XYZ file of C-alpha atoms in Angstrom:
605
model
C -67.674 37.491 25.400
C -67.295 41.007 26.865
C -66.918 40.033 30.349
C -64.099 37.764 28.838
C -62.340 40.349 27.000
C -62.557 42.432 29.938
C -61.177 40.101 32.287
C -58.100 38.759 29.972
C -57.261 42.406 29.220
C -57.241 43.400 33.476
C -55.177 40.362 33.499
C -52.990 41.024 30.984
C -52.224 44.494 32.688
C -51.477 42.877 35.759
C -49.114 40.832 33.813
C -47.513 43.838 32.180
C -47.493 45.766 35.697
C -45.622 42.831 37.328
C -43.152 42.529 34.354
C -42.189 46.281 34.493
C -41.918 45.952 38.473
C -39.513 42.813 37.800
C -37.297 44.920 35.859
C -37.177 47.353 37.762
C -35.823 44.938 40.980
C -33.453 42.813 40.993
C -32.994 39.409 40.248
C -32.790 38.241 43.549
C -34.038 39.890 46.878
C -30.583 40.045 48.643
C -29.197 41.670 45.298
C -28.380 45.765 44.907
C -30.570 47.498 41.779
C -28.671 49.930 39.624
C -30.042 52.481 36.946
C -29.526 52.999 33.439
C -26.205 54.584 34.047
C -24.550 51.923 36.346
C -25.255 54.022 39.350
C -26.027 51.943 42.529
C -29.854 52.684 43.387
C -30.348 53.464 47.660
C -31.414 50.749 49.410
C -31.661 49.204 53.063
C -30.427 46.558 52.220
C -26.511 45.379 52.070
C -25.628 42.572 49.941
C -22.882 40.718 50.721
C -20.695 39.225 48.160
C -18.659 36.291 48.553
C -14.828 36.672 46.447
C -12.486 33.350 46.679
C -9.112 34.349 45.968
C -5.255 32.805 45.376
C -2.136 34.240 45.005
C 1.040 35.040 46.435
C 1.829 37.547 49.498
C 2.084 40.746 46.996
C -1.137 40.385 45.552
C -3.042 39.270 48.714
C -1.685 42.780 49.792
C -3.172 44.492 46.499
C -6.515 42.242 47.067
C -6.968 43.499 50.577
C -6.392 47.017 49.720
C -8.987 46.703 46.767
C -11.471 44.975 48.394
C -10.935 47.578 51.755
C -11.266 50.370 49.244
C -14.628 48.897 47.506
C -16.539 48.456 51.090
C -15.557 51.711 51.808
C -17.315 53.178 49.087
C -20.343 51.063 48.961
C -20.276 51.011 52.938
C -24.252 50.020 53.620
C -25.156 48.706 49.967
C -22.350 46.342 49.147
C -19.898 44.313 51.328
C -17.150 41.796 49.997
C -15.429 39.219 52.047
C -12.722 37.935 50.524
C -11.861 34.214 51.244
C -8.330 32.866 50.549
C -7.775 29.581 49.194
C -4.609 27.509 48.505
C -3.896 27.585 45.020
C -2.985 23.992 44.864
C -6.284 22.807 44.739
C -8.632 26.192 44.737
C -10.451 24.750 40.806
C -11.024 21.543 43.062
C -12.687 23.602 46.106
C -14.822 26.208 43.246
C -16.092 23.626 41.479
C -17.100 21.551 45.052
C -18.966 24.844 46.199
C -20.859 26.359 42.548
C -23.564 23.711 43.459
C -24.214 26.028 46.531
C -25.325 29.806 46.732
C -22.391 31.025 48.986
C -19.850 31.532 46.583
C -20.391 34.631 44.179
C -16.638 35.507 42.562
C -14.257 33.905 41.926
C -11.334 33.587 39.473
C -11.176 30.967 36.454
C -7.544 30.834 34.456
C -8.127 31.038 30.676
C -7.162 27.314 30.549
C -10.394 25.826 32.279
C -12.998 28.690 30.994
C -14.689 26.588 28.273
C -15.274 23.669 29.968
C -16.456 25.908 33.138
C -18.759 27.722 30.625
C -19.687 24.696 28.867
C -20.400 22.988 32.141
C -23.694 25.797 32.816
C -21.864 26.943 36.128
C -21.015 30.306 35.344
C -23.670 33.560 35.094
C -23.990 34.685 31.310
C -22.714 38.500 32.329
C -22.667 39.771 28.656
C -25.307 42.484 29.065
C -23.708 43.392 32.404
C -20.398 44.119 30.992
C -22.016 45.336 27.260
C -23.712 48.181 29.361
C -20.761 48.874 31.620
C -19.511 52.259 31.719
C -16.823 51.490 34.335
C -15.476 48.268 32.160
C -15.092 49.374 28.543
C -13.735 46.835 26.541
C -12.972 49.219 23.403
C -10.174 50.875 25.710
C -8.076 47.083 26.370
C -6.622 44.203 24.742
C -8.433 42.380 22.095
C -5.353 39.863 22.436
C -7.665 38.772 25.976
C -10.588 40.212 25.945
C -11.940 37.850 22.889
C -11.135 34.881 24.562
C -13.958 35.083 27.133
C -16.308 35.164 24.398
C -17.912 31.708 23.783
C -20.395 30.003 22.064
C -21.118 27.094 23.963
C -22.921 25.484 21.324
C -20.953 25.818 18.145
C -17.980 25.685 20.415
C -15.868 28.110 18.773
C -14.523 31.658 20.151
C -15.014 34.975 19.508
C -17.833 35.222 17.187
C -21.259 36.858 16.829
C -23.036 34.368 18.786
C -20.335 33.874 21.065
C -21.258 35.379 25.082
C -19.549 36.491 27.903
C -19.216 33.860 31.278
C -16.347 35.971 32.320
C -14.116 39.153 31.767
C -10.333 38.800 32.307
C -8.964 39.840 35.518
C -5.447 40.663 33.611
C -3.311 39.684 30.983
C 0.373 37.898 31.433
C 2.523 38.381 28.282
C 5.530 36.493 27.786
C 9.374 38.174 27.062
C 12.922 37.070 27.410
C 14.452 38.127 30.593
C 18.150 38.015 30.631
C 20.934 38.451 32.888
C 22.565 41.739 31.748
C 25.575 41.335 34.229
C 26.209 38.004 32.219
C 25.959 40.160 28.699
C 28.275 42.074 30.472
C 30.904 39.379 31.700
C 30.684 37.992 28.030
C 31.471 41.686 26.463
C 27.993 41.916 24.771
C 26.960 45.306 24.733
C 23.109 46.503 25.750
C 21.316 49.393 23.552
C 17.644 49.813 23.549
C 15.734 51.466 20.406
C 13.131 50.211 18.639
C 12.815 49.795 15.439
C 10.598 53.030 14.431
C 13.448 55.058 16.062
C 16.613 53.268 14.596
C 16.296 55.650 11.541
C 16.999 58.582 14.540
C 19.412 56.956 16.070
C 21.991 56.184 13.207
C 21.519 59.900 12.961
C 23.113 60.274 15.959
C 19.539 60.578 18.528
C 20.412 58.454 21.847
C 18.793 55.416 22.625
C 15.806 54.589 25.261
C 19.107 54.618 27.861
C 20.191 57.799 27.113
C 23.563 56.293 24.865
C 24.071 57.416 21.266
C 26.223 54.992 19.021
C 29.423 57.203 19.574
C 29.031 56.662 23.273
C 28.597 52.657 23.099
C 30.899 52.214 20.396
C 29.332 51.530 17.224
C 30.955 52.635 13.716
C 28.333 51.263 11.248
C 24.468 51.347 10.639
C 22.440 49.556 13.082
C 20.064 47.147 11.387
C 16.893 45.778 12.826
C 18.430 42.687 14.583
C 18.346 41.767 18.274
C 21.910 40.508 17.764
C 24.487 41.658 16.518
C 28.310 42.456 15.668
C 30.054 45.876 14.600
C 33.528 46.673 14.418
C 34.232 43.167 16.159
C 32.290 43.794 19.231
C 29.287 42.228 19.665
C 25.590 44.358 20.752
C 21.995 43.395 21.547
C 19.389 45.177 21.208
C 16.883 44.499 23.886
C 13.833 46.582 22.061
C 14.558 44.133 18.572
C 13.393 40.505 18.215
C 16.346 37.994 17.317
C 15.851 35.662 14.736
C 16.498 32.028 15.989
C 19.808 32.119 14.719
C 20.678 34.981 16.316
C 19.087 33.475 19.882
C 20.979 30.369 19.702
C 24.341 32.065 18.453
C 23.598 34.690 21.802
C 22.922 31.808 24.316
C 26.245 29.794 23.077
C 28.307 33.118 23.938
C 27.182 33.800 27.166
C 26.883 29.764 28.635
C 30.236 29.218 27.265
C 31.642 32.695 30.079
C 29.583 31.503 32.549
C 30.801 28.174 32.280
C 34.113 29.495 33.201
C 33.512 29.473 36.695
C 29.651 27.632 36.563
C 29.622 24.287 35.119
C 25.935 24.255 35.716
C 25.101 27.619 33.643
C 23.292 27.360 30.078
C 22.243 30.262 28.166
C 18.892 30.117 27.679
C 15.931 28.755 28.744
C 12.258 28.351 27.362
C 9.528 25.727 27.776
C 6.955 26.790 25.104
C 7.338 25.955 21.694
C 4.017 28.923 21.058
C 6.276 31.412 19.726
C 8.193 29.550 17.184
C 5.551 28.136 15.413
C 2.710 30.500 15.535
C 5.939 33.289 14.091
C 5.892 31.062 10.957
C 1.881 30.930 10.517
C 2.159 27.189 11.791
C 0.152 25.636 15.335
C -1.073 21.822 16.613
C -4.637 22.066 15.633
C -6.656 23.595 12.503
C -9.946 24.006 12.252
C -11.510 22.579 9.244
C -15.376 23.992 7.431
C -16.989 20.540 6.561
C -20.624 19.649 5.733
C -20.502 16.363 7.025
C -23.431 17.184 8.992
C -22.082 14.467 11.881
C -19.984 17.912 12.910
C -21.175 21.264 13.815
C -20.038 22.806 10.632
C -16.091 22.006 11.081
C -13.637 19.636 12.870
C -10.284 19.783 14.490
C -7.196 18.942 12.754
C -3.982 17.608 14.240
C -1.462 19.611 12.581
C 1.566 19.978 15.348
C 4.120 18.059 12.912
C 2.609 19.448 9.862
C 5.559 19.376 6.689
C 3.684 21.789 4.493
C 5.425 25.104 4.109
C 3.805 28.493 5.077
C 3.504 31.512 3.361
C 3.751 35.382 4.098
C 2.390 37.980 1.376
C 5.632 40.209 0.666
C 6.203 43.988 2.415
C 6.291 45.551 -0.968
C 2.811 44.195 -2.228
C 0.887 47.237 -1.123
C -2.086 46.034 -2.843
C -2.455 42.409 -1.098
C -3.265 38.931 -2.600
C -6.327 37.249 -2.701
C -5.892 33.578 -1.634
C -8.611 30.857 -1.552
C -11.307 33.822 -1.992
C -9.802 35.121 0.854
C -8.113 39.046 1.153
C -4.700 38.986 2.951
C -2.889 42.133 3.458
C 1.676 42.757 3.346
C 2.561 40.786 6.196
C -0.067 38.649 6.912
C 0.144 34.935 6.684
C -1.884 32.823 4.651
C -4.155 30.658 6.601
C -3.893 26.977 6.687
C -6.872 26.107 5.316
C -6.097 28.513 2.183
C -2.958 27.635 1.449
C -4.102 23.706 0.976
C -7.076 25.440 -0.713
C -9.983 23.826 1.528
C -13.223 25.422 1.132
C -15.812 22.828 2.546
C -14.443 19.301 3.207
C -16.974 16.420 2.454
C -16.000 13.994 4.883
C -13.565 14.694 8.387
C -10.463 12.803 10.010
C -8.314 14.526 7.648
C -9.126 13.074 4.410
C -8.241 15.940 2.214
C -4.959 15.946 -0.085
C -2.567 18.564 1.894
C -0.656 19.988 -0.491
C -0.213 23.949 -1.312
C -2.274 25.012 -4.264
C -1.219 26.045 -7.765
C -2.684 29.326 -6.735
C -0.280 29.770 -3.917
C 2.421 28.711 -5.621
C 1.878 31.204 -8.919
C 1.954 33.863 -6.045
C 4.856 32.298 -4.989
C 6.877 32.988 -8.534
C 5.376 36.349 -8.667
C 7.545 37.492 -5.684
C 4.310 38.084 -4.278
C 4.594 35.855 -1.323
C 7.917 34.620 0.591
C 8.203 30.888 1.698
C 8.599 30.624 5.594
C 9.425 26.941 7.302
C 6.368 24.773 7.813
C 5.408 23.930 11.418
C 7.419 21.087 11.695
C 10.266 22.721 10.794
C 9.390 25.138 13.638
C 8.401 23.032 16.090
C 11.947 21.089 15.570
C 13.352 24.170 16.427
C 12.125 24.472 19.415
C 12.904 20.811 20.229
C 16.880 21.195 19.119
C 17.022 24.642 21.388
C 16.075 21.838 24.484
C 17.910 18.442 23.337
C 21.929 18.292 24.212
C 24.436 19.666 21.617
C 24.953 16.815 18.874
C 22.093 14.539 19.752
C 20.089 13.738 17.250
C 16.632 15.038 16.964
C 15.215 14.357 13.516
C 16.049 13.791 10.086
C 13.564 14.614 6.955
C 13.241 16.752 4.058
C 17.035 15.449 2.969
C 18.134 17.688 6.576
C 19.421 15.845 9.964
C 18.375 18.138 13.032
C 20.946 17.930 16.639
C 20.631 19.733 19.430
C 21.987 23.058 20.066
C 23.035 22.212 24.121
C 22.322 25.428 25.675
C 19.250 25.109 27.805
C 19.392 22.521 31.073
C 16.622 19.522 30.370
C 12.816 20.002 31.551
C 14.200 17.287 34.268
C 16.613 19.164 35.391
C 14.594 22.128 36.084
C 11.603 20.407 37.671
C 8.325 22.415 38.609
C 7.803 25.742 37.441
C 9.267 27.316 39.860
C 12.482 25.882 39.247
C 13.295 27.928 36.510
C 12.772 31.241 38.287
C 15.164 29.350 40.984
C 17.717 28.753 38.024
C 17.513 32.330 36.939
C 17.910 34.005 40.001
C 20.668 31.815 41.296
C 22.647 33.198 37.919
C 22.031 29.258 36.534
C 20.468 30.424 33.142
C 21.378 33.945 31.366
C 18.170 34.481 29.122
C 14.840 33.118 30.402
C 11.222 32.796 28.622
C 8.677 33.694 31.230
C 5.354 35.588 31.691
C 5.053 39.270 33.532
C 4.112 37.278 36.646
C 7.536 36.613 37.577
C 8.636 40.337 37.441
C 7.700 40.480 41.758
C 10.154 37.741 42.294
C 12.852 38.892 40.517
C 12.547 42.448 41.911
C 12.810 40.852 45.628
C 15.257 37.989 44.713
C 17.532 39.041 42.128
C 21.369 40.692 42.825
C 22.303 40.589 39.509
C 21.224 43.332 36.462
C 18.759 42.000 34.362
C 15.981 43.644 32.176
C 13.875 42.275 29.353
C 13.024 41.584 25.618
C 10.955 40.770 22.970
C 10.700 36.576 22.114
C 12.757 35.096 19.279
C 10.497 35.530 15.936
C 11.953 33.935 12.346
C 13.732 36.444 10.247
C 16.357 35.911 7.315
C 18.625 38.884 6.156
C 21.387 39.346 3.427
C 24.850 40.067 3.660
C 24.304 43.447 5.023
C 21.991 43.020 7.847
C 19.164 43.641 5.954
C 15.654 41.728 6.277
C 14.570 39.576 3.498
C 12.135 37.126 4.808
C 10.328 37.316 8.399
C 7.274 35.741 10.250
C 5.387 37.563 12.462
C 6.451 38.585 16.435
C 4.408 36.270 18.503
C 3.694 34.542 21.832
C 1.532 33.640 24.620
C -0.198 35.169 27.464
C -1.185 33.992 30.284
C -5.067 35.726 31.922
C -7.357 34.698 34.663
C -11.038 35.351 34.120
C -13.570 36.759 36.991
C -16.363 35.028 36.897
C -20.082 34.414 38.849
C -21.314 31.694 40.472
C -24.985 31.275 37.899
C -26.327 30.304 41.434
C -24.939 34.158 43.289
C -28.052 35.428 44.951
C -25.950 38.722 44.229
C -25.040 38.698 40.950
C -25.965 42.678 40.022
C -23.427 43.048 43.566
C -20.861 40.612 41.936
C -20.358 42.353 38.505
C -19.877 45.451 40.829
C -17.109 44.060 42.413
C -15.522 43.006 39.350
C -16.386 45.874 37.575
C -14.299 47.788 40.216
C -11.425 45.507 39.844
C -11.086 45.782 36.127
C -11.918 49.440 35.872
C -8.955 51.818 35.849
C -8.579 52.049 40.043
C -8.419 48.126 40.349
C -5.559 48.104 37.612
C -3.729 50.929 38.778
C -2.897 49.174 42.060
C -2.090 45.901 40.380
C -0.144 47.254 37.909
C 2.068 49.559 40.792
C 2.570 46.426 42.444
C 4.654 44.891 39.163
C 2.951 41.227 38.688
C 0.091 42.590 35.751
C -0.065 45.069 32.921
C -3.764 47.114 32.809
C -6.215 45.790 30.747
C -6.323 49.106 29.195
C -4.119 50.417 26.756
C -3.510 53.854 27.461
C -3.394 52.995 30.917
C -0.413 50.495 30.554
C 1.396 53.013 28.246
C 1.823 55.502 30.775
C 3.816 55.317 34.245
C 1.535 53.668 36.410
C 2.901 50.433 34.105
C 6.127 51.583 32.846
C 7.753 52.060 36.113
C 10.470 54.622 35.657
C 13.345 54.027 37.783
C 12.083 50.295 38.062
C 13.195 47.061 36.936
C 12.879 45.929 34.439
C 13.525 49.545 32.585
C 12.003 48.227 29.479
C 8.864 46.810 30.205
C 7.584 48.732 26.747
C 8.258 44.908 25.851
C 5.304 44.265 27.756
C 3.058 46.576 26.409
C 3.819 45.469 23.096
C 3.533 41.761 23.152
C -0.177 42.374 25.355
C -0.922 43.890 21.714
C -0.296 40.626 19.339
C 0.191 37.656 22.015
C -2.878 35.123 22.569
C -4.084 32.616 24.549
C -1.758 28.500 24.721
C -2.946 25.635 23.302
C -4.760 24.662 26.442
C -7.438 27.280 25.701
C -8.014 26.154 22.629
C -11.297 23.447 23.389
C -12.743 23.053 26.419
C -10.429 20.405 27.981
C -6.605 19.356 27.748
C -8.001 15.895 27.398
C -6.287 16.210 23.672
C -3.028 17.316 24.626
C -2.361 15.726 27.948
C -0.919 12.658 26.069
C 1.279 13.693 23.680
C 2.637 16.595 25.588
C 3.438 14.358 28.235
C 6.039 12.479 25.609
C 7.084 15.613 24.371
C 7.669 16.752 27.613
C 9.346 13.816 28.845
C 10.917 10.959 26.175
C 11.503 14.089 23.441
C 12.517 16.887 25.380
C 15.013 14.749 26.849
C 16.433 12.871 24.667
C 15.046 9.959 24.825
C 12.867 9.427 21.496
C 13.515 11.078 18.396
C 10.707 13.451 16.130
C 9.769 10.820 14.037
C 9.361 8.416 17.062
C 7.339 10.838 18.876
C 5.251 11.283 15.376
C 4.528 7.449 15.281
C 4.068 7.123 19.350
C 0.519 6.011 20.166
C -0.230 9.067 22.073
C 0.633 10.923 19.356
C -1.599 9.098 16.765
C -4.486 8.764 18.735
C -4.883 12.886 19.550
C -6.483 12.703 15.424
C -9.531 10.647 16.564
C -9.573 12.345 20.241
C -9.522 15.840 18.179
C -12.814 14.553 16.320
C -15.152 13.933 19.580
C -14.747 18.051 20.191
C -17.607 19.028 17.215
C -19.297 15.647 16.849
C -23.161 15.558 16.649
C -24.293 14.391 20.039
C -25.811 10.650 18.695
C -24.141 10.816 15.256
């Protein structure tokens, strides 16, 4: 029994000796070893790290320079080739080579993460970036950094159990860019304050330009509008949100001058319906808690054309409300499932009773919450900005909705890149686009132009003065960096793209205009903000990176559930062709319920 002791406990501290000389190497024998601090240990050995890339001329020039600048300074430990790939089909040629162990980094857009993570292929590289002191997630954007962190088993984002397949590579937000030669043909006048500073500025203080409001001409208080008329001449401010009204009233004005001499210009142009909806607390799909145990813990609900109002708790209730059990602060919106009351739902496909609770509506008579439009409501809105003026587009709730007629139809403008086209060639006066465009427009356009905040819902009295308002919102665009799980170098790898989204790798995207820096203080200073640079206020930027989150497609882990319906929207609805209620009663609209369902089902239930 001795001799067997003995032998098991030699054994076992061969066991331990092996398992402290494993951790000490690295996972693979062509891989680098670093220390506790991040620090690259000496070796003889280089490991060579393969990086696909796509993108444009400009940021194949930034690429080269950052991957010349990373071999430089791991010259002998770490070398990266980077291979360029088309970008028509580079998902088709990554996912054709991850069954291999050539590829090591590559980039994965925000749209096809889940299923990528969901699919095993990429390297878990949460205790890589957890222990990072190069990429510090506390210093950047929640808005993108949460939605790289996935549970691939309850299939939901950003919470405890969620991990890390990737780390974003940069962030996108989406603005208005306008045409300020065209506000300038149509006698609009440009300021810029925002609205912290307005209080200053009626005071006399001059605006982000340099103008006070003797110099440009204004007699009376300036409100917080985007749009708006003093004196009888007529002023935007490009550091204000308009309301819709205020949007569509802007675009009429400056189509109607252009189509002077332009019988092909409209006024404004947007193909996202994100910022409309999600302003009023409304979106397509809600997740609902259930204990039908054929569903990890909750299923998705279609809710795109939901007619239930939303609600906002009021400015002046300091103290907040408590809805459904649930704390929500002055300007937050109460959550679907609170305001219908839904707790834990016994069976799912939507068999609940939606209508708003006694609770909510008590708060509702208190003052203590203001009614906003439901998402339908919304989401019309966005469908009468895009349908020609006078055509019908709905009619419910006692209301018949018609186009507005001042954007050109999504056949009209084609691909994506037909809208940039249309803007540069002086076509459309305010466009909806992402940061990435900013590189084009620099090279391409010969007329003014600058940026601003998206359209958010706001009412005001007779004076100018707010009464009721959503919330500013949008989307942004990100593309994740992620492993191969097959990299031989995968220690090498998250060096790499460590580098890239540590302050040196921003800095030299951000100088070359297409991306704001994943960290904050970094894009609030002028290695973002460009003085001297168009566009002058790209402060827009920095703000909407602070509250804008990821489109619908990022939502599950395919677009298996949209691909349908969007495709009528996109199509029959956006151009006329079938009406709301059609598109509500359209096959491919009905069937995204039961598609929604398959997303949290019990494999074998």
């Amino acid at each position: 029994m001795k001799k067997f002791i003995r032998f098991f406990s030699i054994v076992l501290c061969l066991v331990l000796m092996a398992s402290v000389f494993a951790a000490c190497k690295p996972a693979n024998k062509d891989d680098i070893e670093i220390d506790d601090e991040g620090n690259i240990r000496p070796s003889d050995k280089e490991a060579r790290v393969e990086f696909w890339f796509y993108g444009d001329d400009v940021e194949l020039g930034v690429f080269e320079s950052l991957v010349d600048s990373f071999n430089k300074e791991n010259e002998g430990v770490i070398e990266v080739d980077l291979v360029v790939k088309a970008s028509s089909n580079y998902e088709d040629a990554v996912r054709q080579a991850l069954s291999g162990k050539k590829l090591d980094v590559f980039y994965v857009g925000d749209n096809g993460y889940k299923s990528y993570a969901e699919s095993g292929l990429l390297l878990d590289i949460t205790d890589y970036m957890e222990t990072s002191q190069v990429y510090n997630v506390d210093e950047m954007w929640d808005t993108v950094v949460t939605r790289y962190k996935y549970d691939v088993n309850t299939k939901l984002s950003n919470t405890e159990t969620g991990r890390y397949y990737g780390v974003p590579k940069d962030i996108g937000p989406t603005v208005i860019f306008y045409n300020e030669t065209h506000f300038k043909q149509a006698d609009v006048t440009v300021l810029s304050v925002a609205a912290e500073d307005l209080e200053a500025f009626n005071g006399g203080a001059a605006d982000a330009r340099g103008n006070t409001k003797a110099q440009l001409g204004i007699t009376g208080t300036v409100k917080e509008q985007g749009f708006f008329r003093d004196n009888g001449k007529m002023f935007f401010n490009n550091q204000i949100p308009m309301s819709w009204q205020e949007t569509n009233e802007l675009a009429k004005i400056l189509q109607d001058e252009q189509r002077k001499t332009n019988n092909n210009a409209y006024g404004y142009f947007t193909e996202w319906w994100f910022n409309y909806g999600w302003s009023v607390g409304g979106d397509c799909i809600q997740y609902i808690p259930t204990s039908d145990t054929g569903y990890t813990g909750g299923y998705y609900d279609f809710t795109l054309m939901d007619d239930t109002k939303n609600y906002i708790v009021a400015d002046d209730v300091t103290e907040g409300v408590t809805v459904n059990g649930v704390k929500y602060n002055a300007g937050e919106i109460i959550e679907y499932k609170d305001k219908l009351g839904l707790t834990t739902v016994a069976t799912a496909g939507g068999d609940y009773n939606k209508e708003i609770t006694a609770e909510v509506l008590s708060l509702v008579e208190q003052d203590k919450l203001n009614e906003l439009p439901s998402q339908r409501e919304a989401f019309t809105e966005f469908v009468c900005i895009g349908s020609k003026e006078g055509q019908k587009v709905d009619e419910f709730g006692g209301k018949t909705y018609t186009g507005y007629g001042i954007t050109p139809s999504p056949s009209s403008i084609g691909t994506d890149a037909g809208k940039t086209v249309e803007f540069v060639n002086g076509n459309i006066s305010m466009l909806v686009d992402g940061r990435w465009n900013v590189t084009n427009f620099r090279e391409m356009m010969t007329d003014e132009w600058d940026v601003a905040p998206l359209p958010m819902y706001k009412e005001y009295d007779s004076e100018g003065n707010i009464t009721v308002h959503g919330i500013e919102a949008g989307h942004s665009g990100s593309v994740g960096l992620c492993i191969n799980k097959n990299s031989q170098v995968p220690t090498a790898s998250w060096k790499f793209i460590e580098y890239i989204g540590g302050v040196k790798g921003q800095t030299l995207q951000a100088e070359a205009g297409f991306a704001i820096p994943l960290q904050k203080e970094l894009a609030n200073s002028d290695v973002f903000l460009q003085p001297g640079q168009d566009p002058k206020n790209s402060i827009v930027f920095v703000r909407a990176a602070e509250i804008q989150q990821a489109g619908d497609w990022w939502y599950l882990s395919d677009k298996k559930w949209i691909d349908d319906w969007a495709g009528v929207l996109n199509g029959d609805v956006r151009n006329g062709n079938k009406t709301m209620t059609e598109f509500f009663n359209c096959y491919e609209y009905q069937s995204t319920f039961n598609k929604l369902l398959s997303y949290t089902k019990v494999f074998g239930a």
